[in-house]
């Protein structure tokens, strides 16, 4: 549980750095990372990509998902 939260924060932070150059804050980064993990897992599943790389694979999946979430958010804004 704690590991998933830490990974969510890290994924959200990395995604917000990639898209805007700055972090969005601890809670927003956590939310983006957790939501990104769900979206990334769904997208990777649609594409037939399996995250068998352990923690690194899951982090990449969550970062990709969080980046997609941030991109959609910026288009709706």
mmCIF file of C-alpha atoms in Angstrom:
data_model
loop_
_atom_site.group_PDB
_atom_site.id
_atom_site.type_symbol
_atom_site.label_atom_id
_atom_site.label_comp_id
_atom_site.label_asym_id
_atom_site.label_seq_id
_atom_site.Cartn_x
_atom_site.Cartn_y
_atom_site.Cartn_z
ATOM 1 C CA UNK A 1 0.000 0.000 0.000
ATOM 2 C CA UNK A 2 2.707 2.485 0.963
ATOM 3 C CA UNK A 3 4.736 1.453 -2.082
ATOM 4 C CA UNK A 4 1.750 2.119 -4.368
ATOM 5 C CA UNK A 5 1.261 5.570 -2.855
ATOM 6 C CA UNK A 6 4.937 6.425 -3.256
ATOM 7 C CA UNK A 7 4.889 5.166 -6.836
ATOM 8 C CA UNK A 8 1.733 7.208 -7.512
ATOM 9 C CA UNK A 9 3.378 10.371 -6.194
ATOM 10 C CA UNK A 10 6.498 9.697 -8.248
ATOM 11 C CA UNK A 11 4.540 8.935 -11.437
ATOM 12 C CA UNK A 12 2.381 12.050 -11.052
ATOM 13 C CA UNK A 13 5.431 14.205 -10.385
ATOM 14 C CA UNK A 14 7.317 12.852 -13.401
ATOM 15 C CA UNK A 15 4.274 13.297 -15.662
ATOM 16 C CA UNK A 16 3.678 16.877 -14.496
ATOM 17 C CA UNK A 17 7.377 17.668 -15.028
ATOM 18 C CA UNK A 18 7.182 16.220 -18.552
ATOM 19 C CA UNK A 19 4.085 18.196 -19.506
ATOM 20 C CA UNK A 20 4.477 21.531 -17.736
ATOM 21 C CA UNK A 21 7.986 21.605 -16.300
ATOM 22 C CA UNK A 22 6.810 21.925 -12.700
ATOM 23 C CA UNK A 23 5.182 19.660 -10.157
ATOM 24 C CA UNK A 24 1.560 20.316 -9.257
ATOM 25 C CA UNK A 25 1.880 19.691 -5.526
ATOM 26 C CA UNK A 26 1.951 16.541 -3.441
ATOM 27 C CA UNK A 27 -1.774 15.753 -3.417
ATOM 28 C CA UNK A 28 -2.330 16.574 -7.086
ATOM 29 C CA UNK A 29 0.741 14.549 -8.086
ATOM 30 C CA UNK A 30 -0.535 11.636 -5.987
ATOM 31 C CA UNK A 31 -3.975 11.798 -7.583
ATOM 32 C CA UNK A 32 -2.507 12.089 -11.088
ATOM 33 C CA UNK A 33 -0.177 9.172 -10.478
ATOM 34 C CA UNK A 34 -2.892 6.913 -9.109
ATOM 35 C CA UNK A 35 -5.311 7.847 -11.890
ATOM 36 C CA UNK A 36 -2.460 7.534 -14.375
ATOM 37 C CA UNK A 37 -1.750 4.009 -13.172
ATOM 38 C CA UNK A 38 -5.341 3.052 -13.919
ATOM 39 C CA UNK A 39 -5.396 4.806 -17.305
ATOM 40 C CA UNK A 40 -1.951 3.500 -18.228
ATOM 41 C CA UNK A 41 -2.900 -0.067 -17.323
ATOM 42 C CA UNK A 42 -6.043 0.241 -19.432
ATOM 43 C CA UNK A 43 -4.163 1.732 -22.401
ATOM 44 C CA UNK A 44 -1.360 -0.822 -22.200
ATOM 45 C CA UNK A 45 -3.992 -3.584 -22.042
ATOM 46 C CA UNK A 46 -5.692 -2.236 -25.172
ATOM 47 C CA UNK A 47 -2.374 -2.209 -26.993
ATOM 48 C CA UNK A 48 -1.447 -5.686 -25.758
ATOM 49 C CA UNK A 49 1.595 -4.413 -23.837
ATOM 50 C CA UNK A 50 2.358 -6.250 -20.610
ATOM 51 C CA UNK A 51 4.209 -4.530 -17.777
ATOM 52 C CA UNK A 52 6.359 -7.442 -16.699
ATOM 53 C CA UNK A 53 9.271 -5.181 -15.777
ATOM 54 C CA UNK A 54 8.304 -5.130 -12.103
ATOM 55 C CA UNK A 55 8.388 -1.772 -10.363
ATOM 56 C CA UNK A 56 10.056 0.008 -13.294
ATOM 57 C CA UNK A 57 7.458 -1.340 -15.750
ATOM 58 C CA UNK A 58 4.614 -0.268 -13.495
ATOM 59 C CA UNK A 59 6.172 3.176 -13.041
ATOM 60 C CA UNK A 60 6.496 3.625 -16.812
ATOM 61 C CA UNK A 61 2.886 2.542 -17.254
ATOM 62 C CA UNK A 62 1.695 5.001 -14.573
ATOM 63 C CA UNK A 63 3.774 7.861 -16.023
ATOM 64 C CA UNK A 64 2.346 7.246 -19.498
ATOM 65 C CA UNK A 65 -1.173 7.159 -18.077
ATOM 66 C CA UNK A 66 -0.669 10.298 -15.970
ATOM 67 C CA UNK A 67 0.769 12.111 -18.994
ATOM 68 C CA UNK A 68 -2.338 11.189 -20.994
ATOM 69 C CA UNK A 69 -4.559 12.393 -18.130
ATOM 70 C CA UNK A 70 -2.656 15.703 -17.988
ATOM 71 C CA UNK A 71 -2.873 16.116 -21.751
ATOM 72 C CA UNK A 72 -6.663 15.545 -21.701
ATOM 73 C CA UNK A 73 -7.007 17.939 -18.754
ATOM 74 C CA UNK A 74 -5.074 20.653 -20.592
ATOM 75 C CA UNK A 75 -7.327 20.245 -23.660
ATOM 76 C CA UNK A 76 -10.483 20.563 -21.540
ATOM 77 C CA UNK A 77 -9.224 23.596 -19.679
#
